[in-house]
Coordinates of C-alpha atoms and ligand atoms in Angstrom, one line a residue:
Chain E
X289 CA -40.7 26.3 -34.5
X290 CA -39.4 23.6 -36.8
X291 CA -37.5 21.9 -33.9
X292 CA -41.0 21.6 -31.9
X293 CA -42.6 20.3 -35.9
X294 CA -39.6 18.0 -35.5
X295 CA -40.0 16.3 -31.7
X296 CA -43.6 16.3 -32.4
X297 CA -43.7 14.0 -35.4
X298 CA -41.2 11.7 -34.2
X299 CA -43.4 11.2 -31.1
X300 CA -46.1 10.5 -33.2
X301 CA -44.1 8.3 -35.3
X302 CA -43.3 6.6 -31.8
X303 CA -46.9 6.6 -30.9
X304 CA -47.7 5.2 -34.0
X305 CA -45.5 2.6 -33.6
X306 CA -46.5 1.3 -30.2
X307 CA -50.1 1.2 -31.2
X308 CA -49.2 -1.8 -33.5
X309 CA -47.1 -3.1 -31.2
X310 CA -49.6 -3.0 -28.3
X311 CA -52.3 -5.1 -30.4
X312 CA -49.5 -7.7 -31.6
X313 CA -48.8 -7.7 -27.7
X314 CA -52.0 -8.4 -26.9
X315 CA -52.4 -11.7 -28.9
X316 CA -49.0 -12.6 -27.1
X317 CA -50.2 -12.8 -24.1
X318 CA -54.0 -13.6 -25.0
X319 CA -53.3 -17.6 -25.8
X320 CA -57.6 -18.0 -25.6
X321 CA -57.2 -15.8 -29.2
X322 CA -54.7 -18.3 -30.9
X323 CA -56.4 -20.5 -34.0
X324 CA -54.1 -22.4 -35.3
X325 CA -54.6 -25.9 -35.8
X326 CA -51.5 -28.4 -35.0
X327 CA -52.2 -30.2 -38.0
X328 CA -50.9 -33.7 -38.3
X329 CA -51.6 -33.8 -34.0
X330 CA -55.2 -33.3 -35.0
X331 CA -55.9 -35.9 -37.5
X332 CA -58.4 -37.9 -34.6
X333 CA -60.8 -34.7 -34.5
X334 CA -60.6 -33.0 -37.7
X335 CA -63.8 -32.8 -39.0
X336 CA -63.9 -32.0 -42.7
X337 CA -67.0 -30.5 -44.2
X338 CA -69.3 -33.3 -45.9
X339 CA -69.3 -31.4 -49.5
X340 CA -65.7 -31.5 -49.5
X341 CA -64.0 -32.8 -52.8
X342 CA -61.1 -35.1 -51.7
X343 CA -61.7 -38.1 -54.1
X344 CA -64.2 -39.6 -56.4
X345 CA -65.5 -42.8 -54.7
X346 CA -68.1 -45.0 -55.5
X347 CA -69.8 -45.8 -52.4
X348 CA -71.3 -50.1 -52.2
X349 CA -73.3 -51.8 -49.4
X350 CA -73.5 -54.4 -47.5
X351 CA -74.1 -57.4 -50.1
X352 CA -70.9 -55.6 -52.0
X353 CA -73.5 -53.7 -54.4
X354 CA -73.3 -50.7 -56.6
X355 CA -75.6 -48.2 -58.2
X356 CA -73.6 -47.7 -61.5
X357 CA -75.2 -48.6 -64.7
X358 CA -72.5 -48.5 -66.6
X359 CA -73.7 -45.4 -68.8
X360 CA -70.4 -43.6 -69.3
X361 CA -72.0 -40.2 -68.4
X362 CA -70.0 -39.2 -66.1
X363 CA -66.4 -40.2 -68.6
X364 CA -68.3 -38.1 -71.0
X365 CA -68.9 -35.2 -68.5
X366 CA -65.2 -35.1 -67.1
X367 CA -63.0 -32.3 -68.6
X368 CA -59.5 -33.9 -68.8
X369 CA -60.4 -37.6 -69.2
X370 CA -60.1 -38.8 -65.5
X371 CA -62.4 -41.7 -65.7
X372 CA -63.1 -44.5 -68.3
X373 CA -66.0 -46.7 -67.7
X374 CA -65.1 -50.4 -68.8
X375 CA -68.4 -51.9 -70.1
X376 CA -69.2 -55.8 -70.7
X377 CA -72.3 -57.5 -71.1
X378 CA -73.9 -59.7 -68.7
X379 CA -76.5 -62.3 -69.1
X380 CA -79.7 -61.7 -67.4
X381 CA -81.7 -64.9 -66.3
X382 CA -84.0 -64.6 -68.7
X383 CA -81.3 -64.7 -71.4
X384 CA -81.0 -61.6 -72.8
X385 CA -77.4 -59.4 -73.0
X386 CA -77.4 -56.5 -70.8
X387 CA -74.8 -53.8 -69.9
X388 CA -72.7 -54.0 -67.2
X389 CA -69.7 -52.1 -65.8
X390 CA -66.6 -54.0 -65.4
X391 CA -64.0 -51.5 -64.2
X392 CA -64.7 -48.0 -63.7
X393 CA -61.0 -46.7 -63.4
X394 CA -59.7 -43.3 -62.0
X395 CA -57.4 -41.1 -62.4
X396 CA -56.6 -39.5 -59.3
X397 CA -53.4 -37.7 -60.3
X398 CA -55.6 -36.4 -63.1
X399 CA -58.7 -35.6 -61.4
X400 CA -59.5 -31.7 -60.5
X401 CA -62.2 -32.3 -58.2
X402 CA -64.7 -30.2 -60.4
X403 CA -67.6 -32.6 -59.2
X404 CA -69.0 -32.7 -62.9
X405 CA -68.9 -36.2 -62.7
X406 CA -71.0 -36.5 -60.1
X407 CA -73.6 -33.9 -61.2
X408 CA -73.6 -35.5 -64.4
X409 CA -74.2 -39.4 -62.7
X410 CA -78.3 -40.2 -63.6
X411 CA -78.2 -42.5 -60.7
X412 CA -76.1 -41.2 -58.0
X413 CA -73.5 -44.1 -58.1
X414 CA -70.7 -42.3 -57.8
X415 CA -69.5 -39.3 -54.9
X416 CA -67.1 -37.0 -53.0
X417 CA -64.9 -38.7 -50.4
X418 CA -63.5 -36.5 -47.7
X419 CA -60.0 -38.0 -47.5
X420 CA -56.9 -35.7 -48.9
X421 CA -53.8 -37.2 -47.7
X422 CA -53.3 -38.9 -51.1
X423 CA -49.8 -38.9 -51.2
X424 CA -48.1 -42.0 -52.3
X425 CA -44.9 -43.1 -53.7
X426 CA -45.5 -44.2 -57.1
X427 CA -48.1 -42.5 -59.5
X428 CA -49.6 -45.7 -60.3
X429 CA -50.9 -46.4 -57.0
X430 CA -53.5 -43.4 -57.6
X431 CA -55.1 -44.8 -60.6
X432 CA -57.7 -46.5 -58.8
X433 CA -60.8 -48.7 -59.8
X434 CA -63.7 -47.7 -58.2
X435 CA -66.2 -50.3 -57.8
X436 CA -65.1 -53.2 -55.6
X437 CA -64.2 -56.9 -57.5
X438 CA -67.3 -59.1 -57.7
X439 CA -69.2 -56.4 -57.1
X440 CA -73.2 -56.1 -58.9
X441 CA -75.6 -53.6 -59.9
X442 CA -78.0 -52.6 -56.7
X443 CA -81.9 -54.5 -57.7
X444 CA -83.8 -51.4 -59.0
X445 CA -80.9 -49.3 -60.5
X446 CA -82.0 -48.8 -64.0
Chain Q
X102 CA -21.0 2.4 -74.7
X103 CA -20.7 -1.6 -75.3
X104 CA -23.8 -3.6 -73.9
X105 CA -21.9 -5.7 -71.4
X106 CA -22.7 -8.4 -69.2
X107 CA -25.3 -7.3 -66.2
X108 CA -25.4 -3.3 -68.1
X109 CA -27.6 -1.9 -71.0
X110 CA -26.1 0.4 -74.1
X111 CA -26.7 3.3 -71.9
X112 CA -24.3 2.2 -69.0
X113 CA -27.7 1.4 -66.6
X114 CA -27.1 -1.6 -64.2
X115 CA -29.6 -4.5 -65.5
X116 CA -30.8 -6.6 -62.7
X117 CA -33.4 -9.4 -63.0
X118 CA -35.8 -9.7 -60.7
X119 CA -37.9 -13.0 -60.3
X120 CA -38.8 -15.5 -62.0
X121 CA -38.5 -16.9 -58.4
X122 CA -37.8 -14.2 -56.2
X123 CA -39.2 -13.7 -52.8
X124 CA -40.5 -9.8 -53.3
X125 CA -42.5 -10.8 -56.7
X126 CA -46.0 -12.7 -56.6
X127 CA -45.3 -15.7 -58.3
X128 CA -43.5 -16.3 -61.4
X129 CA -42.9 -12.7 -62.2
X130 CA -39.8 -11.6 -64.0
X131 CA -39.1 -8.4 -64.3
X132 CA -35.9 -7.1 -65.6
X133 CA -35.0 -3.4 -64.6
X134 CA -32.6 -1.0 -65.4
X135 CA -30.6 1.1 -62.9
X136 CA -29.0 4.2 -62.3
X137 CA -27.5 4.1 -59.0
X138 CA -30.6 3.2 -57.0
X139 CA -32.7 4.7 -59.8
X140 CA -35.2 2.6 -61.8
X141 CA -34.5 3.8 -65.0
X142 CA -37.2 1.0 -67.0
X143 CA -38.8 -1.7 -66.1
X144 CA -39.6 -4.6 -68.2
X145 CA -42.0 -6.9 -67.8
X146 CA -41.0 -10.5 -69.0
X147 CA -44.2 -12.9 -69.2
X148 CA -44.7 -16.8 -69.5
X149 CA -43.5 -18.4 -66.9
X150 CA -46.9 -19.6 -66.2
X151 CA -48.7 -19.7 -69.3
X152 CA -50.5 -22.9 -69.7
X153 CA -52.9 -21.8 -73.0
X154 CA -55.7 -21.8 -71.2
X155 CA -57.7 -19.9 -74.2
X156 CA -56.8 -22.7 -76.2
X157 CA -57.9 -25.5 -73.9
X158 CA -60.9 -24.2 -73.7
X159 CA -61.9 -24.7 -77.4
X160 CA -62.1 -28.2 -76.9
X161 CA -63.9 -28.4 -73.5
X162 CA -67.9 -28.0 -73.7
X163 CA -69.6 -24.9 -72.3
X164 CA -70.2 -27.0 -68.9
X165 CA -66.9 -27.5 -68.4
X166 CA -64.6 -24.7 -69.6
X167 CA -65.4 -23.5 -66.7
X168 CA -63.8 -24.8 -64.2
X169 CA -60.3 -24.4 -66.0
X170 CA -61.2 -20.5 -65.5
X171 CA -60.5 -20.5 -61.4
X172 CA -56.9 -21.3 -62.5
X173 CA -56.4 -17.5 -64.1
X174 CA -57.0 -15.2 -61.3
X175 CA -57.2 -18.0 -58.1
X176 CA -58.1 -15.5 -55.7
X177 CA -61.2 -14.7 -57.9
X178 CA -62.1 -18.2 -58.5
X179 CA -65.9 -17.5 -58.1
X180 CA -65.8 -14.1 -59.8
X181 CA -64.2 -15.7 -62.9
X182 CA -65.9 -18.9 -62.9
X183 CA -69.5 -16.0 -62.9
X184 CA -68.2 -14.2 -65.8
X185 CA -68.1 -17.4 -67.5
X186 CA -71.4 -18.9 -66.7
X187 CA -72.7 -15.6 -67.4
X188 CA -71.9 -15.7 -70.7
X189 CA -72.8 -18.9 -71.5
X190 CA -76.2 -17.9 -70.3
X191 CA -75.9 -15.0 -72.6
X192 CA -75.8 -17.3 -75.3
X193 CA -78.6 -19.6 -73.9
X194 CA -80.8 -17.1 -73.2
X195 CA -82.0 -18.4 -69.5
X196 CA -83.1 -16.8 -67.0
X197 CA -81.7 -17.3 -63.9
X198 CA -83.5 -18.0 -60.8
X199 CA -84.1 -15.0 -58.0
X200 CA -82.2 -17.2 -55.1
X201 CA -79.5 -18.6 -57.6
X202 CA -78.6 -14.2 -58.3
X203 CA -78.3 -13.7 -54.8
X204 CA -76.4 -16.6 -53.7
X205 CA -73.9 -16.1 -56.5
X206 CA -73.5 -11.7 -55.4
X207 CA -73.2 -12.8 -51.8
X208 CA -70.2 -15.7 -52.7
X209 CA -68.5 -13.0 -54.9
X210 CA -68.9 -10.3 -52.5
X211 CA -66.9 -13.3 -49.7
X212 CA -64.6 -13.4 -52.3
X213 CA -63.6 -10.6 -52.8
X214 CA -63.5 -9.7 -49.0
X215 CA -61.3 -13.1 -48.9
X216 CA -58.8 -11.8 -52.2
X217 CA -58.2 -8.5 -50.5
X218 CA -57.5 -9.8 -47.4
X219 CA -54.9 -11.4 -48.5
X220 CA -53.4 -9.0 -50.8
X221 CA -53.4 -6.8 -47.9
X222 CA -51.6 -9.5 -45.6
X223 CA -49.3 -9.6 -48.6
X224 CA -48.7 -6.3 -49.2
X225 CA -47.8 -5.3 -45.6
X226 CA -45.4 -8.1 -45.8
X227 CA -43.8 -6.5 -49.1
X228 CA -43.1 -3.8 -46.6
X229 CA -41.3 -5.8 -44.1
X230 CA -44.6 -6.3 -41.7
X231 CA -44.9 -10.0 -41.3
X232 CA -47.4 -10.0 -38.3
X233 CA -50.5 -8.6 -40.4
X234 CA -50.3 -11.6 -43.0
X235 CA -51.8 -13.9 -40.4
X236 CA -54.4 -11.3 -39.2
X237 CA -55.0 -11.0 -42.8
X238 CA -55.2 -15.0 -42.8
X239 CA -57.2 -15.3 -40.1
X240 CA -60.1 -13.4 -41.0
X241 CA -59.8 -15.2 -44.5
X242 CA -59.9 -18.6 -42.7
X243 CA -63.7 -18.1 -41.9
X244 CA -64.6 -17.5 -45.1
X245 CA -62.8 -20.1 -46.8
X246 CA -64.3 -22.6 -44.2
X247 CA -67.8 -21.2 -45.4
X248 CA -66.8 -22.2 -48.9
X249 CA -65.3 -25.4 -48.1
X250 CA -69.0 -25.8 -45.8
X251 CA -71.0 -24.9 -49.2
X252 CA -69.3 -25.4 -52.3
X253 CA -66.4 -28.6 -51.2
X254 CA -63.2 -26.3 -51.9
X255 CA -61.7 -23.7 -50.8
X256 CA -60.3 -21.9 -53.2
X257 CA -61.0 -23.5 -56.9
X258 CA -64.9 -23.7 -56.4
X259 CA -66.2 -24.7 -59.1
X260 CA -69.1 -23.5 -58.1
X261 CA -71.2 -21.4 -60.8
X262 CA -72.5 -23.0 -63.4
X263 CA -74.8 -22.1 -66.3
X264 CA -78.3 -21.4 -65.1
X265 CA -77.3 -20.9 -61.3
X266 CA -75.1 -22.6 -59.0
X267 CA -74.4 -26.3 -58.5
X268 CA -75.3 -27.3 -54.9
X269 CA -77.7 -25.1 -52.6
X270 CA -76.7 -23.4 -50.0
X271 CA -75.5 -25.2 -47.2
X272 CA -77.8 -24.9 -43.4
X273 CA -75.1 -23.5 -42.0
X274 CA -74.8 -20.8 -44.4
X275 CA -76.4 -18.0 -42.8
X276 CA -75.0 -18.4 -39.5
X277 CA -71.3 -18.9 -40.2
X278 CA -71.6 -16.1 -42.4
X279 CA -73.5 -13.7 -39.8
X280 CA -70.4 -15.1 -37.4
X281 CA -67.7 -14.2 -39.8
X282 CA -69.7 -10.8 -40.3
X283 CA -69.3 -10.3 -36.6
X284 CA -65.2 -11.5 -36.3
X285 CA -64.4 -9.2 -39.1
X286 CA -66.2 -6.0 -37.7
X287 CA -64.5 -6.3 -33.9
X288 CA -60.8 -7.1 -36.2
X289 CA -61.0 -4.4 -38.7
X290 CA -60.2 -1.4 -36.7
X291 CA -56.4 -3.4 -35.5
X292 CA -55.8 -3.4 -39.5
X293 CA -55.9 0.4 -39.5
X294 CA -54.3 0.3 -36.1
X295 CA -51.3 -1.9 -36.9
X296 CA -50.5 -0.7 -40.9
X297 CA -52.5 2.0 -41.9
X298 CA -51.9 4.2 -39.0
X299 CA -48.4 3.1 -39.3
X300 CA -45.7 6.0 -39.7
X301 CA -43.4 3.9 -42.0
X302 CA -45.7 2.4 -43.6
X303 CA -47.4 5.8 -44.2
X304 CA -43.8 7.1 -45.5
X305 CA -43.4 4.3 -48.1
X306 CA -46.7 5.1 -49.6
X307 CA -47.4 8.4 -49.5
X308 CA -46.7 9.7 -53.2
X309 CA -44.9 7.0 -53.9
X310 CA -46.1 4.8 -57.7
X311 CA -48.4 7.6 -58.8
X312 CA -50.5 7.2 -61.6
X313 CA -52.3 9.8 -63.2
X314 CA -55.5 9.3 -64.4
X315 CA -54.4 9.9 -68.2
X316 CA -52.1 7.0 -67.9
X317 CA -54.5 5.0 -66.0
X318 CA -56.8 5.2 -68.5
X319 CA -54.6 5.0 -71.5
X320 CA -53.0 1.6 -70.0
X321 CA -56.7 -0.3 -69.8
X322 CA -56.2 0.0 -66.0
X323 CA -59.0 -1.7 -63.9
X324 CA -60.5 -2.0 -60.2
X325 CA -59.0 -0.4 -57.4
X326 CA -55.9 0.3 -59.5
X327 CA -57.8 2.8 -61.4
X328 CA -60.1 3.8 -59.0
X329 CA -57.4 4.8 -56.9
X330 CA -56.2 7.3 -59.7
X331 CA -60.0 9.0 -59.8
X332 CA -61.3 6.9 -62.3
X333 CA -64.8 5.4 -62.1
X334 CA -64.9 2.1 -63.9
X335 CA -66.9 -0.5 -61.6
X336 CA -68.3 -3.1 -63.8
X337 CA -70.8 -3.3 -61.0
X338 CA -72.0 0.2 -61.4
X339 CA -71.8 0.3 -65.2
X340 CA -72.9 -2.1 -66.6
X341 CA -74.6 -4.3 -63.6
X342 CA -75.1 -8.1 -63.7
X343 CA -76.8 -10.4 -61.5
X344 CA -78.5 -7.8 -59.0
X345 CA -76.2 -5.7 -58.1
X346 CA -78.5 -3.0 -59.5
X347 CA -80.7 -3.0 -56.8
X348 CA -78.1 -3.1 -53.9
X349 CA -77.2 0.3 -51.8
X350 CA -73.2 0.1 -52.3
X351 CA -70.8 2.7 -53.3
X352 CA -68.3 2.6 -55.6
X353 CA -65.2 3.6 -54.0
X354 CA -63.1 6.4 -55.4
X355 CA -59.8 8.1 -54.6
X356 CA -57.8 10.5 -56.7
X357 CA -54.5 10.1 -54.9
X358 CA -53.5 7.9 -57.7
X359 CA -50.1 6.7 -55.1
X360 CA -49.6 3.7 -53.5
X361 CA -51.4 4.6 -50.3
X362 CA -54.7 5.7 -52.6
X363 CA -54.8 2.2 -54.1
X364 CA -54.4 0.8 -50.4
X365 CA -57.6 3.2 -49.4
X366 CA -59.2 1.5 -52.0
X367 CA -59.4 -1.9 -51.5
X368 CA -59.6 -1.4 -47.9
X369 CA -63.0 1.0 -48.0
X370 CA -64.2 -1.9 -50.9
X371 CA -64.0 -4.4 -48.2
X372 CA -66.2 -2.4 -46.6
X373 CA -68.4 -1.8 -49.0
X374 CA -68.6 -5.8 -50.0
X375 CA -70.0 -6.3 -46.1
X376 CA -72.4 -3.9 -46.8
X377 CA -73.8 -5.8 -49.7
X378 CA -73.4 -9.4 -48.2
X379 CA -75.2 -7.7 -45.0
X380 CA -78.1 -6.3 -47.2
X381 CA -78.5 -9.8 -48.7
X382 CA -77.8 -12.8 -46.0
X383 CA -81.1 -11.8 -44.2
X384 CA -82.9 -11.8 -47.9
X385 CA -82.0 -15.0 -49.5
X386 CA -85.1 -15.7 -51.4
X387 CA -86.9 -19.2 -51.9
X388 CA -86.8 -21.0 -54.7
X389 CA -84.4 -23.0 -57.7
X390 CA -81.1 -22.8 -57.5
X391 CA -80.5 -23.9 -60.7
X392 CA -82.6 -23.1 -63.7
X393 CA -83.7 -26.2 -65.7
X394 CA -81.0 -26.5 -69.1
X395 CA -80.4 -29.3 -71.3
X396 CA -78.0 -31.5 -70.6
X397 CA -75.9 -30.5 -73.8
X398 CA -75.5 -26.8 -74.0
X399 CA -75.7 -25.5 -77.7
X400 CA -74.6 -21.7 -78.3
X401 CA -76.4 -20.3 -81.2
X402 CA -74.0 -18.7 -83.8
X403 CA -72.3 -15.4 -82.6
X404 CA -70.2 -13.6 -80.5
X405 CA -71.2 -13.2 -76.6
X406 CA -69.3 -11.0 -73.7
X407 CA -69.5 -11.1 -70.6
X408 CA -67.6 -8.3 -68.2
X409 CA -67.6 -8.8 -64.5
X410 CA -65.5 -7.3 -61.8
X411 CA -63.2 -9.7 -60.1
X412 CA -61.2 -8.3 -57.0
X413 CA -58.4 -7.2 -59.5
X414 CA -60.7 -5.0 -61.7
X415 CA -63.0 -6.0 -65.1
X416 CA -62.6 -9.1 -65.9
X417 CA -64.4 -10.1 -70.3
X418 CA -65.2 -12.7 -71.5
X419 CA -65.6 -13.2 -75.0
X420 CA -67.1 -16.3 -77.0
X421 CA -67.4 -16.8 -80.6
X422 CA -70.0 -19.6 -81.1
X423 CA -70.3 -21.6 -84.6
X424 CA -73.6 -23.5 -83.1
X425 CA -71.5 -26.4 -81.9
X426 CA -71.0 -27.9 -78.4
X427 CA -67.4 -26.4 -77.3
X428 CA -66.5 -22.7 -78.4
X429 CA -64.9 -21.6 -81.5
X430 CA -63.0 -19.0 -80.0
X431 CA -62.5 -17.7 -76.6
X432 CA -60.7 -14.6 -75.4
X433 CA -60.1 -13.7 -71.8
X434 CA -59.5 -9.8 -70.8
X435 CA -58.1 -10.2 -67.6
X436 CA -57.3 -6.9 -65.6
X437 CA -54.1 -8.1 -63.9
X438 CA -52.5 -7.9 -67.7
X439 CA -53.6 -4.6 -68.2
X440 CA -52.7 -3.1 -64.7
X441 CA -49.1 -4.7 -64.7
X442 CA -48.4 -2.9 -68.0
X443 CA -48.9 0.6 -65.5
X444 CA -45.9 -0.3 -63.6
X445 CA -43.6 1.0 -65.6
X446 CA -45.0 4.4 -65.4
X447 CA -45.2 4.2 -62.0
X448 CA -42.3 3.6 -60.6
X449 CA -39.9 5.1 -63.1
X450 CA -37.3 7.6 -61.6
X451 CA -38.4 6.4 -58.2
X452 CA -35.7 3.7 -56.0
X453 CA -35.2 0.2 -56.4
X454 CA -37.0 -0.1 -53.0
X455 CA -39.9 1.3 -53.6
X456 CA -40.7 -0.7 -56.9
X457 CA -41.8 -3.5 -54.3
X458 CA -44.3 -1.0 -52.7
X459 CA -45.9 -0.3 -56.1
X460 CA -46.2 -3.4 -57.3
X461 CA -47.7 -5.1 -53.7
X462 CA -50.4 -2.4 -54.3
X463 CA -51.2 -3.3 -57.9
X464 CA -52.3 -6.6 -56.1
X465 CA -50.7 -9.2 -59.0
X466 CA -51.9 -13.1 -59.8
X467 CA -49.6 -13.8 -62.2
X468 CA -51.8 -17.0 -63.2
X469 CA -54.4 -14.0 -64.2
X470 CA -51.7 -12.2 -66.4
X471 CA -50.3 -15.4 -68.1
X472 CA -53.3 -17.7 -68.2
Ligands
SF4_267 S1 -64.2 -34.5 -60.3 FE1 -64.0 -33.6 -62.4 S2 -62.0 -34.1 -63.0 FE2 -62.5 -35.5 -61.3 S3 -63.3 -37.3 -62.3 FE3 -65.0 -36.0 -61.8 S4 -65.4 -34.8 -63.7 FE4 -63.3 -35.7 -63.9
SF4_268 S1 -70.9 -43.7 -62.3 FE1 -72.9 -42.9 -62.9 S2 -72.5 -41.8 -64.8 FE2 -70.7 -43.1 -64.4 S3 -71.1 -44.9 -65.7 FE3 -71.9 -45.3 -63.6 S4 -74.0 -44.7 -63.6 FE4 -73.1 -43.8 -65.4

């Protein structure tokens, strides 16, 4: 009686065992099944969502125009200090001082991509780039100043 | 008996295990004593990764304390970041929009799906099983693509904030969701079929790390670790946020209280989490995401919690508020913390080998632990 027990659990133990190894078999020869992406190969058709956080970027037109007011919300809403807007003033025609950004700078290495700053942003100047190969070889390189030199306020940004 | 070099006072073999070792779940050190092959106690040794994260939070505003929380337990970055916002809101007093509830359920429900995927992928490959970690990855794939598709990451979201979510739901949503719903039922049955059905797997497991429901209890065990031992303690059941009132799911229970009950557990909860993210894709409701708050959130004076349960078990949140714009105070209960401190109990008297075995199933983010 206890031999029988014996050879029936070591078949089982067996069957067990070629159950797994008939599904592992099937993906070996079922190459259709197979998602894995050959990353670096793929770089020409890899599509990356367009929410995804890769960098803060400040996005100009044409005439080398920008949407940022130069009202520090967005320094003020990021957590670890990632972005310091530069103010100066500029002198509208009619005479009068008025606020400008000189250099928004940021922080890459700092930056979590939390997207506060651009929640926070009253006129949209400021968004998500896709890109994440940011490696470089110095640290310096990825403190970055966002809007472009020479570059004005958009006409109608307030 | 001299303590010596590598032995304790009582002549046991000390070996460390970890900081970096390949069998622990990141920076886990755990220092155990042997006799022969066996474990005679096993001690914990924390801080590797502890990066004050309580602290740093006093100094960040109620908007953004948050997303330092999706560093604790990353596998639960949505769950945590809810507990948080939920909290805060607590505090405020705002009432959250219909759609913002639901979308929030349905991306904790994905991640939890996602979390114990990959602790199962993980845990088979404790036990020497490397093919089920990418079938575990594959599956988890989708639904990290749906969060990259709605909230921009894939695993720190970022994602809650207080008075709903940050961005609405993205077009796709519904149908890459339905899709992943669909992938997932026609691959589920090769995870019983390749591990669970599996006779050494079944032999490591069976009555092996058994906790009894005393010592679950008396450790502040959580989530499927406790639940596996016959203890009912769903935060989702108990004491119900968001709407998880109104949903039909079951709170899963075993009383095996081994290794293999806790790896019932979180399999039949992935389960149960597509039966709530079924009931609710088809009824998203219209409306806000967000409810309307000022742009600088105030707490009023006091003390506000918040529990929640993340993948790993109950997850508090406590804030003490002096009026002002960043917390006074805030203290995080994390379950990992309270479910490692179980290990000793479990796996005492049992062999060195199958100290890997109870501790895959305890499913450990050591982030979580240390914060
Ligand atoms: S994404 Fe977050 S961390 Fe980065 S600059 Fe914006 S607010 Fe700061
Ligand atoms: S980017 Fe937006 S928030 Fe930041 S200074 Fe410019 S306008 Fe203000």
């Amino acid at each position: 009686m206890f031999l029988i027990n014996y050879i029936k659990e070591v078949a089982a133990a067996i069957g067990s065992l070629l159950k797994g190894m008939r599904r592992t078999g099937y993906y070996f020869t079922h190459h259709k099944e197979i998602i894995t992406q050959q990353y670096p190969d793929n770089r020409d058709h890899l599509n990356l969502p367009e929410r995804f956080k890769g960098e803060v970027v400040m996005p100009h037109n044409e005439a080398n125009e920008h949407r940022c007011t130069g009202c520090t919300a967005c320094e003020l809403a990021c957590p670890n200090g990632t972005i310091k807007v530069i103010t100066k003033f500029d002198i509208t025609p009619e005479g009068k001082k008025k606020k400008a950004i000189d250099k928004l700078v940021y922080h890459l290495e700092l930056c979590t991509l939390c997207n506060l700053c651009i929640e926070a942003c009253p006129s949209d100047a400021i968004k998500m780039a896709q890109t994440f190969e940011h490696s470089v070889f110095d640290r310096s390189q990825l403190t970055k100043i966002l809007n472009n030199p020479d570059s004005k306020i958009m006409d109608g940004v307030e | 008996m001299q303590e010596t070099i590598g032995h304790s006072a009582t002549g046991d073999l000390v070996i460390n295990v970890g900081p970096q070792h390949p069998a622990t779940h990141g920076v886990l050190h755990l220092v155990i004593h042997l006799q022969g092959e066996t474990i005679t106690k096993v001690e914990p040794h924390l801080g590797y990764i502890h990066r004050s994260i309580e602290k740093m939070c006093e100094s960040l505003t109620y908007r953004q304390f948050i997303y330092v929380t999706s560093r604790m337990d990353y596998l639960s970055a949505h769950i945590n970041n809810l507990a948080c916002a939920l909290c805060v809101e607590k505090g405020l007093g705002v009432e959250i929009p219909e759609r913002a509830q639901v979308i929030r359920v349905l991306m904790s429900e994905l991640t939890r799906i996602a979390s114990h995927e990959l602790w199962w992928g993980a845990m088979a490959m404790d036990l020497g099983a490397f093919t089920p970690f990418f079938h575990a990855f594959r599956e988890r794939e989708s639904i990290n693509d749906i969060m990259e598709e709605t909230c921009g990451a894939r695993l720190t979201m970022n994602y809650m904030v207080p008075g709903g979510v940050m961005m609405d739901l993205h077009p796709n949503f519904q149908k890459r969701v339905k899709d992943f719903l669909q992938l997932y039922k026609s691959k589920i049955d090769e995870y019983d079929e390749m591990v669970t059905g599996n006779i050494i797997f079944q032999n490591r497991m069976k009555g092996v790390g058994y906790l009894s429901k005393e010592d679950a209890i008396s450790f502040g065990c959580s989530g499927p670790t406790a639940r596996a031992s016959g203890v009912s303690c769903d935060v989702r059941k108990w004491y119900p946020y968001e709407i998880y009132s109104k949903l039909d799911f079951e709170e899963v229970i075993e009383t095996g209280g081994d290794s293999l009950a806790r790896y019932m557990v979180r399999i039949r909860e992935m389960k149960e989490s597509i039966r709530i993210v079924e009931q609710l894709i088809d009824a998203i409701p219209e409306g806000p995401f967000q409810a309307k708050t000022k742009a600088v959130l105030k707490l009023p004076k006091g003390e506000f919690y918040q529990q929640v349960e993340t993948a790993r078990g109950e997850l508090g949140v406590y804030i003490v508020s002096e009026g002002g714009t960043t917390p006074y105070r805030i203290k995080f209960r994390s379950p990992g913390f309270s479910n490692l401190s179980a290990l000793e109990t479990m796996v005492k008297g049992s062999k060195i080998g199958d100290l890997v075995a109870a501790m895959g199933t305890l499913d450990l983010v050591i982030p979580d632990i240390d914060r």
